[in-house]
GROMACS .gro file of N, CA and C in nm:
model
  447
    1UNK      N    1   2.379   0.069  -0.260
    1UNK     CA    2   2.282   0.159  -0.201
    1UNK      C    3   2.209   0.086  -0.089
    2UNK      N    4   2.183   0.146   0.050
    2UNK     CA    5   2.128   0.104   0.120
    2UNK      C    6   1.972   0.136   0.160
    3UNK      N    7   1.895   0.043   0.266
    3UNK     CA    8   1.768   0.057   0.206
    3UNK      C    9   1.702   0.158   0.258
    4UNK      N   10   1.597   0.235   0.181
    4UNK     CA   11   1.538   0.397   0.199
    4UNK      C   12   1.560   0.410   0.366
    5UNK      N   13   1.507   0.485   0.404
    5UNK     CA   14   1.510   0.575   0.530
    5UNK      C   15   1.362   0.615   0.550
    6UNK      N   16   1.327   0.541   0.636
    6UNK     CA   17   1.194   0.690   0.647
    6UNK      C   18   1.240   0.753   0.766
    7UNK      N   19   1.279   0.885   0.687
    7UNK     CA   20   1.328   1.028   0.730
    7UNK      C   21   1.298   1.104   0.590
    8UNK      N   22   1.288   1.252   0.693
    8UNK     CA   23   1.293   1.373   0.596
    8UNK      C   24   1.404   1.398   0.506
    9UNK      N   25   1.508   1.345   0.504
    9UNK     CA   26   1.632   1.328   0.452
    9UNK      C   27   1.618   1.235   0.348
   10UNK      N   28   1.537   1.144   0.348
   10UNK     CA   29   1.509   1.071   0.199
   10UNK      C   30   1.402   1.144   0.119
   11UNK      N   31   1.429   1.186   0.034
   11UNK     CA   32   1.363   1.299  -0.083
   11UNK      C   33   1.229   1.199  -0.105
   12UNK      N   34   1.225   1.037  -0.131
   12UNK     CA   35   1.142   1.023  -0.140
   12UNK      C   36   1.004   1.011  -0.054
   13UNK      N   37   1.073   0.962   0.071
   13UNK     CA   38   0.958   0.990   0.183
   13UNK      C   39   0.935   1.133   0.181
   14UNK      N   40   1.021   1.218   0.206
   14UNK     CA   41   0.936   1.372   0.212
   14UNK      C   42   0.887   1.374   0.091
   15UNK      N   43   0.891   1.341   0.013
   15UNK     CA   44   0.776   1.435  -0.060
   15UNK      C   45   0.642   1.321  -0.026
   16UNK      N   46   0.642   1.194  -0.028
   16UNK     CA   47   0.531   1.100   0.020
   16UNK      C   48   0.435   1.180   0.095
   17UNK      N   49   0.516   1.206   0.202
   17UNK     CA   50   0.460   1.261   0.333
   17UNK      C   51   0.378   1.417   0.286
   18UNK      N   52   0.461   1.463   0.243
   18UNK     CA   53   0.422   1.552   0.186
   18UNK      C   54   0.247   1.583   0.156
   19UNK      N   55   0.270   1.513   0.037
   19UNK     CA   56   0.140   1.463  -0.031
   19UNK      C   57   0.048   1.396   0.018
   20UNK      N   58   0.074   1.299   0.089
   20UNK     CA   59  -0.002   1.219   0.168
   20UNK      C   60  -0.067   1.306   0.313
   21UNK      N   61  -0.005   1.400   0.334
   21UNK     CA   62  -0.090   1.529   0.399
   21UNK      C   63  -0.194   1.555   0.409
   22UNK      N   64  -0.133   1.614   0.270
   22UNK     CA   65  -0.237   1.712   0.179
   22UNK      C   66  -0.379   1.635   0.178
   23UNK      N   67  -0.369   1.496   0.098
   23UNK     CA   68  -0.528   1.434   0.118
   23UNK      C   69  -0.554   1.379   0.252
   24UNK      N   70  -0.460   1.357   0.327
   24UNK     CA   71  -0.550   1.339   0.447
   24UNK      C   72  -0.595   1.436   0.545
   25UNK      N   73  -0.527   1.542   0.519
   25UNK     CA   74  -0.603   1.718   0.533
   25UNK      C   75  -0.713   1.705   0.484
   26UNK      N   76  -0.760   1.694   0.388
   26UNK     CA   77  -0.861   1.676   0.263
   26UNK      C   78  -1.001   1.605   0.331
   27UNK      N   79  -0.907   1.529   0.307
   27UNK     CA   80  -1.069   1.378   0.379
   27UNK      C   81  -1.111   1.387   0.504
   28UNK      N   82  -1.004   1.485   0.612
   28UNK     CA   83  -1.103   1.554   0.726
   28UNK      C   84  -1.152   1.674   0.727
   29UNK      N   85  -1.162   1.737   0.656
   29UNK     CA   86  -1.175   1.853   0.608
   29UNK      C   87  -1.366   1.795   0.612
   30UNK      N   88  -1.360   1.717   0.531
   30UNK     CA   89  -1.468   1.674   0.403
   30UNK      C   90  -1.607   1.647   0.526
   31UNK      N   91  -1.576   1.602   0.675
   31UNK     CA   92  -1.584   1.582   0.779
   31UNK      C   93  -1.699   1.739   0.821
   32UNK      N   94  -1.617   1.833   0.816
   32UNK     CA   95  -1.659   1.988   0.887
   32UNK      C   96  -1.729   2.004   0.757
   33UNK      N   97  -1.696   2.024   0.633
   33UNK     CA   98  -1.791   2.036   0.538
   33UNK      C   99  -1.944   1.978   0.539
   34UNK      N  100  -1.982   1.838   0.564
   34UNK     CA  101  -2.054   1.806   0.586
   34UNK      C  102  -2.165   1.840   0.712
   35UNK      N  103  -2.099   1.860   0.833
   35UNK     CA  104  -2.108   1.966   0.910
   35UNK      C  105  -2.157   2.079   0.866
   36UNK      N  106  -2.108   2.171   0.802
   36UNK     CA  107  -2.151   2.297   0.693
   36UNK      C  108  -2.307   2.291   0.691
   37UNK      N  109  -2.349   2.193   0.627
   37UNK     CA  110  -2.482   2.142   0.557
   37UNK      C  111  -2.555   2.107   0.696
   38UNK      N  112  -2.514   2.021   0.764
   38UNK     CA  113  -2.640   1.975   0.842
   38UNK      C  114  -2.657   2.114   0.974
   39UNK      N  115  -2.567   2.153   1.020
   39UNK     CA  116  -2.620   2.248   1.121
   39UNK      C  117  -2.690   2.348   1.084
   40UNK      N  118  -2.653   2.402   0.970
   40UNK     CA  119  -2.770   2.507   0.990
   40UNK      C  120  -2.910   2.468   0.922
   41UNK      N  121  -2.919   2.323   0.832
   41UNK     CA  122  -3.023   2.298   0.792
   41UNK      C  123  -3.098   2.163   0.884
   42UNK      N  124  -3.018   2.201   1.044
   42UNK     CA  125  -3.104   2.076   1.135
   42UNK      C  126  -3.128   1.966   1.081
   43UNK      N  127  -3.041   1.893   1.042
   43UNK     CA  128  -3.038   1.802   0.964
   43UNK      C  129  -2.935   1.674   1.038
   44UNK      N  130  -2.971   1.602   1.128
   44UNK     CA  131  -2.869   1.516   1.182
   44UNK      C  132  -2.908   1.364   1.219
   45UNK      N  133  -2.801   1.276   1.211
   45UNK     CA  134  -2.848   1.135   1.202
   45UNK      C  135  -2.899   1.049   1.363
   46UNK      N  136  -2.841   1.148   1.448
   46UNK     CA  137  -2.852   1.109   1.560
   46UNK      C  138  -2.940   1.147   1.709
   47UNK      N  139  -3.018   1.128   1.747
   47UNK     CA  140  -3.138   1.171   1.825
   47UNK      C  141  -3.019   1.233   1.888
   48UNK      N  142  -2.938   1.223   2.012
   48UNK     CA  143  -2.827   1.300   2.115
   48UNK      C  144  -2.807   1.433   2.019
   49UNK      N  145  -2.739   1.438   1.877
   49UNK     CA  146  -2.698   1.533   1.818
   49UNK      C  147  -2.806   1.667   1.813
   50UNK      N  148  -2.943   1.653   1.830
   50UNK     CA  149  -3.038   1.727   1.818
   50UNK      C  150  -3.109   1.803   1.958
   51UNK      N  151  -3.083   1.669   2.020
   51UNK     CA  152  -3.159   1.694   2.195
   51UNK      C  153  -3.324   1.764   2.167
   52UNK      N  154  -3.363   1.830   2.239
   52UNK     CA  155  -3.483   1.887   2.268
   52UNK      C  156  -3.528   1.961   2.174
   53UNK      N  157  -3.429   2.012   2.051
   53UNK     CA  158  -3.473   2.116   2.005
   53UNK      C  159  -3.575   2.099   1.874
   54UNK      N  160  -3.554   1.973   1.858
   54UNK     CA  161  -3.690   1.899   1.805
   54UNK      C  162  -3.646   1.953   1.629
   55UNK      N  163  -3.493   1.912   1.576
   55UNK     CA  164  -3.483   1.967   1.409
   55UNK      C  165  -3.538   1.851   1.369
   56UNK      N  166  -3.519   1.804   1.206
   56UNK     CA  167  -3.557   1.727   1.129
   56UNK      C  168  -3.463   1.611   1.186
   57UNK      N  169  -3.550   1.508   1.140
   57UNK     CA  170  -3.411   1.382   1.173
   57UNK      C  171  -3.375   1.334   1.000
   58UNK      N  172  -3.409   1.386   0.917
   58UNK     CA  173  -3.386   1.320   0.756
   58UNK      C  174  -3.253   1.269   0.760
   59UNK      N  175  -3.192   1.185   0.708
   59UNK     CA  176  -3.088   1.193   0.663
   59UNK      C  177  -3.046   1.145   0.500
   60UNK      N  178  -3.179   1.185   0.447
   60UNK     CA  179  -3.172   1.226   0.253
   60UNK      C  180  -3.163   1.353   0.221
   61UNK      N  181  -3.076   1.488   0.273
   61UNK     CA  182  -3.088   1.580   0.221
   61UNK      C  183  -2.980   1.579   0.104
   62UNK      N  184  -2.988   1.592  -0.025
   62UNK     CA  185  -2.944   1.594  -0.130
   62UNK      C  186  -2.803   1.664  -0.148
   63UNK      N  187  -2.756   1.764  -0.028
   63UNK     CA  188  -2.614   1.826  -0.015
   63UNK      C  189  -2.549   1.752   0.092
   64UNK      N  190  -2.607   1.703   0.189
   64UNK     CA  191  -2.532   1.616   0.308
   64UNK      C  192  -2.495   1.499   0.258
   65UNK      N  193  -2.592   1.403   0.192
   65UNK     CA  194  -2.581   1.343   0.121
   65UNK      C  195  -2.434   1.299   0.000
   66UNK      N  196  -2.478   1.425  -0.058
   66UNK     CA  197  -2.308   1.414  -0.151
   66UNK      C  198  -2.231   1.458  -0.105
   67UNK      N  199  -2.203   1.517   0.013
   67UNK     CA  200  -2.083   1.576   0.114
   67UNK      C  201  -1.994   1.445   0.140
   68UNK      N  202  -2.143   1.338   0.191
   68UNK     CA  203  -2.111   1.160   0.295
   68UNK      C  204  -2.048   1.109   0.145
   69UNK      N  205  -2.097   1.097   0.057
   69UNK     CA  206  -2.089   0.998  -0.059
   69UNK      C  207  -1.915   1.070  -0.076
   70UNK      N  208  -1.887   1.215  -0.096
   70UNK     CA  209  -1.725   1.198  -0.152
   70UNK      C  210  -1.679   1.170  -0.007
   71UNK      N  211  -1.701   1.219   0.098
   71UNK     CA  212  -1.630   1.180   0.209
   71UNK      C  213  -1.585   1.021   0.204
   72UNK      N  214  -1.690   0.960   0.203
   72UNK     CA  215  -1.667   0.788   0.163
   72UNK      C  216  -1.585   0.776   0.076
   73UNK      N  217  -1.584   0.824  -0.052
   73UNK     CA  218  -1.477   0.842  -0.199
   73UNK      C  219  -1.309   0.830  -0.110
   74UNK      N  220  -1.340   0.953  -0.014
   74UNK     CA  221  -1.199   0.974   0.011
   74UNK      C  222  -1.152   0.847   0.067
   75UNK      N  223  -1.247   0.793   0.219
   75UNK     CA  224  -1.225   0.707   0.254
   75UNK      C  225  -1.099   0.566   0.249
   76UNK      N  226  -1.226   0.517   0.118
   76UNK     CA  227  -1.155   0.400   0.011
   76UNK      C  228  -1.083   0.429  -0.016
   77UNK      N  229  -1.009   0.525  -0.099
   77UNK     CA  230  -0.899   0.581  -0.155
   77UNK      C  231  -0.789   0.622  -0.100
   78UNK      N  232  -0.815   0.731  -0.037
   78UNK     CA  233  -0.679   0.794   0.029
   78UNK      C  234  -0.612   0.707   0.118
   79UNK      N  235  -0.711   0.630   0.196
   79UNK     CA  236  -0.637   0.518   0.335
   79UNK      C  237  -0.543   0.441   0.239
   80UNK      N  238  -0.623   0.355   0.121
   80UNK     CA  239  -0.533   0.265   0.108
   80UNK      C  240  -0.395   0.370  -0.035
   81UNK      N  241  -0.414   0.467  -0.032
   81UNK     CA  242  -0.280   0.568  -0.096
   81UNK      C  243  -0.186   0.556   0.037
   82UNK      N  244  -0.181   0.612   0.153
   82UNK     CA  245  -0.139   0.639   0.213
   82UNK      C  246  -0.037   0.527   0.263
   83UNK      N  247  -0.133   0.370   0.262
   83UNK     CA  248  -0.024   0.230   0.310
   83UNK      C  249   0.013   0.195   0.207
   84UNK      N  250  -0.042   0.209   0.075
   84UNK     CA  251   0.069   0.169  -0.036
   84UNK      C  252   0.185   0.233  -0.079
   85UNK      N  253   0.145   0.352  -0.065
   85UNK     CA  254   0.237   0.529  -0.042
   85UNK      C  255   0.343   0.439   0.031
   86UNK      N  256   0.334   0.409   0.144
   86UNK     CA  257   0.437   0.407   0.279
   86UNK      C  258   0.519   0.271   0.204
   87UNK      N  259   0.459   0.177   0.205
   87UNK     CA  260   0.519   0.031   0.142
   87UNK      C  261   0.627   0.087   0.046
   88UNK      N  262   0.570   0.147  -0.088
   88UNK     CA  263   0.642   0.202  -0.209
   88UNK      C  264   0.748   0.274  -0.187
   89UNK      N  265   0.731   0.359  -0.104
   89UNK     CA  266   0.930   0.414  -0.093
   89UNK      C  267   0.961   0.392   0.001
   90UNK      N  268   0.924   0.249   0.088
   90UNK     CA  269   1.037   0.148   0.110
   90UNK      C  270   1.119   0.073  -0.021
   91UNK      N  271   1.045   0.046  -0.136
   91UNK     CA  272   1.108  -0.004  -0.200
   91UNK      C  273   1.199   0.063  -0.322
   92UNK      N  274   1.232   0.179  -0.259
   92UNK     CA  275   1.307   0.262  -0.343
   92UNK      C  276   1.302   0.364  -0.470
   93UNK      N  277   1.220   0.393  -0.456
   93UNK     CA  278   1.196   0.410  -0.641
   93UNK      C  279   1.247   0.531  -0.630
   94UNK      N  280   1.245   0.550  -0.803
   94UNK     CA  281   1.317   0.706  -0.885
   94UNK      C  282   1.264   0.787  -0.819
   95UNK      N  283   1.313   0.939  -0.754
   95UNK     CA  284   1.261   1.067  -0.705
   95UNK      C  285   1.166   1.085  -0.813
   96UNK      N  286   1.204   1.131  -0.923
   96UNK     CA  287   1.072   1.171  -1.029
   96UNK      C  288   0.961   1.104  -1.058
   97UNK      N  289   0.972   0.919  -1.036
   97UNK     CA  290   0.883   0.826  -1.078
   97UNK      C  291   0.785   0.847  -0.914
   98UNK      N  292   0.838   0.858  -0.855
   98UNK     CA  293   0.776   0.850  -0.738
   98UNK      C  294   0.733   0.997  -0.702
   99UNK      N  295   0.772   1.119  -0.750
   99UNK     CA  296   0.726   1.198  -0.716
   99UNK      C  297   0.587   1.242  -0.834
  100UNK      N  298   0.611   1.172  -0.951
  100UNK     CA  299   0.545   1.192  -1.045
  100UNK      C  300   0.369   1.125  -0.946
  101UNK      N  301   0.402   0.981  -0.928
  101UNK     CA  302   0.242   0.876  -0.858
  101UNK      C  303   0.198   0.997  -0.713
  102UNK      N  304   0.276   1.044  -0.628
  102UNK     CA  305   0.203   1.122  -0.568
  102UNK      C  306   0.139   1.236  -0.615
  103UNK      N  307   0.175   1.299  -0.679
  103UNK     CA  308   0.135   1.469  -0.690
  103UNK      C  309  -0.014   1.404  -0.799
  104UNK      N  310   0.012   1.310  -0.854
  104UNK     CA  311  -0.111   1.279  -0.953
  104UNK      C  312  -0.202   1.243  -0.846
  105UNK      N  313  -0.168   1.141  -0.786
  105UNK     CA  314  -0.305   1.152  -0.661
  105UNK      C  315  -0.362   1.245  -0.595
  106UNK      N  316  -0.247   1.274  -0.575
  106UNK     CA  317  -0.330   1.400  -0.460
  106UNK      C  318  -0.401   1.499  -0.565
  107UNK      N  319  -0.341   1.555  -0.639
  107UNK     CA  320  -0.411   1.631  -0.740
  107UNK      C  321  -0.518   1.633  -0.807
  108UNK      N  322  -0.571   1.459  -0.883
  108UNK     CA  323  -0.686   1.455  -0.874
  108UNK      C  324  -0.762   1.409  -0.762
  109UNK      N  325  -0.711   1.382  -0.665
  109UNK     CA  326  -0.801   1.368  -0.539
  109UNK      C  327  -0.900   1.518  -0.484
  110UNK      N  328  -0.794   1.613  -0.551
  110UNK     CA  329  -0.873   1.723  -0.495
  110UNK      C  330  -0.930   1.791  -0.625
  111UNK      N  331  -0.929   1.720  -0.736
  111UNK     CA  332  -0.971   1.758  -0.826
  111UNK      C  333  -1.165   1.664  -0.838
  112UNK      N  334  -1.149   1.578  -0.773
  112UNK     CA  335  -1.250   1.488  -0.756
  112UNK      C  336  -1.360   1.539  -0.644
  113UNK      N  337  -1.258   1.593  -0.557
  113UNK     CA  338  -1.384   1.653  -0.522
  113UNK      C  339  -1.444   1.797  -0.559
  114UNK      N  340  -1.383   1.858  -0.581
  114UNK     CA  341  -1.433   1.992  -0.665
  114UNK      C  342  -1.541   1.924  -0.768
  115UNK      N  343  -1.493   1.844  -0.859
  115UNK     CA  344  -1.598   1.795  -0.992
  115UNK      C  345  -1.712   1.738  -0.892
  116UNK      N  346  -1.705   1.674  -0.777
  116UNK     CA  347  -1.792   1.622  -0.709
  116UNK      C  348  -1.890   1.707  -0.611
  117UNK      N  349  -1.848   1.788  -0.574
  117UNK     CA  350  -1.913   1.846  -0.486
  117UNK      C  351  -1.996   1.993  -0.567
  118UNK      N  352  -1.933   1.998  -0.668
  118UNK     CA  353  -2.000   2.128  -0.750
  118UNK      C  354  -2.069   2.056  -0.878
  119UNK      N  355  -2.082   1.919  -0.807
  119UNK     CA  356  -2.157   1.834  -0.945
  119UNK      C  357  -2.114   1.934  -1.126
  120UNK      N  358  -2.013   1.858  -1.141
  120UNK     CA  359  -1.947   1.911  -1.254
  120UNK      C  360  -1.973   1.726  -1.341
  121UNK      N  361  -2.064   1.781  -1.460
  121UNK     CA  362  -2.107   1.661  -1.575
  121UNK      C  363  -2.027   1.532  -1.549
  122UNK      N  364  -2.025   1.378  -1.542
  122UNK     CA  365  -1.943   1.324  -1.593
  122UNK      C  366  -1.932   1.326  -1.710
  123UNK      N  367  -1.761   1.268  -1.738
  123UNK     CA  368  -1.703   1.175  -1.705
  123UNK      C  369  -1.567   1.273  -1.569
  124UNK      N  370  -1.622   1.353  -1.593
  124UNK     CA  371  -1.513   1.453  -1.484
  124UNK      C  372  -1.459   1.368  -1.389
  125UNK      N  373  -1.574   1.338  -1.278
  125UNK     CA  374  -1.542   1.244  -1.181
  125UNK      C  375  -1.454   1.084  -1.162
  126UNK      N  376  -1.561   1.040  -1.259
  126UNK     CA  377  -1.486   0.920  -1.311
  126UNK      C  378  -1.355   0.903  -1.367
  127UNK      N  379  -1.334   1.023  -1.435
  127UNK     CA  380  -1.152   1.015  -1.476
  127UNK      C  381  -1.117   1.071  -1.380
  128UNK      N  382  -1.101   1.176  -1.250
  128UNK     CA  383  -1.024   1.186  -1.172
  128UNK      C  384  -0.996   1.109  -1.049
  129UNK      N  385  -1.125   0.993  -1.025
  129UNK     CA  386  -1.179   0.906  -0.976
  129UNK      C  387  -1.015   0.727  -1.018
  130UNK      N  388  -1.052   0.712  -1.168
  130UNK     CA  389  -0.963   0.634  -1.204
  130UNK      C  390  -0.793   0.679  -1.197
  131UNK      N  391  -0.802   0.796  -1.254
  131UNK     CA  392  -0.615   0.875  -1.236
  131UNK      C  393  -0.580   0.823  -1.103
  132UNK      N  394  -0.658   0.850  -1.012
  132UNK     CA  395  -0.613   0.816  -0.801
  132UNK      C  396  -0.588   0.643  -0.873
  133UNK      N  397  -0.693   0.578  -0.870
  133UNK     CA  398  -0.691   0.461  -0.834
  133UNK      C  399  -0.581   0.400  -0.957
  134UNK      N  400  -0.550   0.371  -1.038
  134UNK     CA  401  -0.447   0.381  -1.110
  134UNK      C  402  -0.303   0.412  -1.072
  135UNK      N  403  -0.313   0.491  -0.980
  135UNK     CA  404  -0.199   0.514  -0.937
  135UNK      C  405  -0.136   0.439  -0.773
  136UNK      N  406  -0.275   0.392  -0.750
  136UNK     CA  407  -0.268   0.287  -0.629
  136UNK      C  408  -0.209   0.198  -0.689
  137UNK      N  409  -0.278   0.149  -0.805
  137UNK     CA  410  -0.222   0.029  -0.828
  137UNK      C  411  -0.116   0.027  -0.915
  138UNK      N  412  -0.072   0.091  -0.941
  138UNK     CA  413   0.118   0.119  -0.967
  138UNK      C  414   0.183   0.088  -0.893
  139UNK      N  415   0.134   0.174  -0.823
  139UNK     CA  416   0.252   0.135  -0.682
  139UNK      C  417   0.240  -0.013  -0.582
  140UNK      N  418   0.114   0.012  -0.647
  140UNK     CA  419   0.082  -0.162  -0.569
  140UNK      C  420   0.147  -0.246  -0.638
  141UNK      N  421   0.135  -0.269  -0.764
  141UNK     CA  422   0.234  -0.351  -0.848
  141UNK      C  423   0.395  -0.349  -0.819
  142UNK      N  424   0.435  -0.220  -0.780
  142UNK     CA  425   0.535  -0.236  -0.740
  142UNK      C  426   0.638  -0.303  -0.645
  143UNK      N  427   0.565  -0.240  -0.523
  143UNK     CA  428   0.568  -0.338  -0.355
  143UNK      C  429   0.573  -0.444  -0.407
  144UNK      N  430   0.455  -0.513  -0.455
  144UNK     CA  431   0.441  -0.684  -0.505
  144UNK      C  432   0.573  -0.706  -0.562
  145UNK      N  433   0.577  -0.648  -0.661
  145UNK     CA  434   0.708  -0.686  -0.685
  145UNK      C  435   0.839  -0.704  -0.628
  146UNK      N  436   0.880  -0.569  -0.571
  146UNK     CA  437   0.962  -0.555  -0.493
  146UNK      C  438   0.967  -0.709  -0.373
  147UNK      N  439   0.868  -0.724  -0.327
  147UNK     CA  440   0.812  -0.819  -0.203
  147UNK      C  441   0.834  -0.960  -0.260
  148UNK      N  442   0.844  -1.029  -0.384
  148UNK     CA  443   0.835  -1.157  -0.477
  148UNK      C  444   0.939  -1.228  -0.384
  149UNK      N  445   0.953  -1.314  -0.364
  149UNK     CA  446   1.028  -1.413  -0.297
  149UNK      C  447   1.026  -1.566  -0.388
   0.00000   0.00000   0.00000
């Protein structure tokens, strides 16, 4: 067997890609959402962003606030899904094993922010929080491996 392809023609990159979309759809998304909150409640971090019209300059409003905090979530997370993502089916793995570590990320990725943004009790967060990162480091273990010299 020769080594993966990144092409749409290797089942495992498309579906990577796939998935790896989806949350980075997500995490700019999270961007205009935050947006959502501060324009109509004049709420912005930057004197230019306001000009003359003289809104609040806070930047503790309690919904913008947790908009920035999962936006950041995504941040950390999804970037480094996305280069371990890419590394990992270079190194070949099972369609199912590999299709299994994406769809779990992405899934609770967007499950994390729903529990997050509609402040849903922990441990909600925190387990959909660990499922992502867990699954980084699967695949991170893997590459490493794969990579051992």
């Amino acid at each position: 067997m020769g080594a993966p392809t990144l092409s749409f023609e290797n089942e495992v990159f498309a579906k990577f890609a796939f998935y790896a979309g989806i949350v980075l759809l997500k995490t700019m998304i999270m961007s205009v959402w935050t947006a959502r909150y501060r324009i109509p409640r004049k709420v912005f971090i930057s004197p230019e962003d306001y000009g003359s019209k003289g809104p609040k300059t806070l930047t503790t409003d309690p919904d913008i606030e947790r908009a920035r905090r999962c936006h950041l979530n995504d941040l950390e997370n999804v970037l480094p899904f996305v280069l371990i993502g890419f590394f990992y089916v270079l190194t070949g793995p099972d369609v199912g094993s590999a299709t299994l570590h994406f769809r779990l990320f992405a899934g609770f990725r967007l499950l994390h922010t729903i529990v997050y943004m509609f402040v849903v009790p922990q441990p909600s967060r925190a387990i959909a929080f660990f499922v992502g990162f867990f699954v980084n480091i699967s695949m991170a273990i893997s590459v490493i491996r794969a990579g051992m010299f």
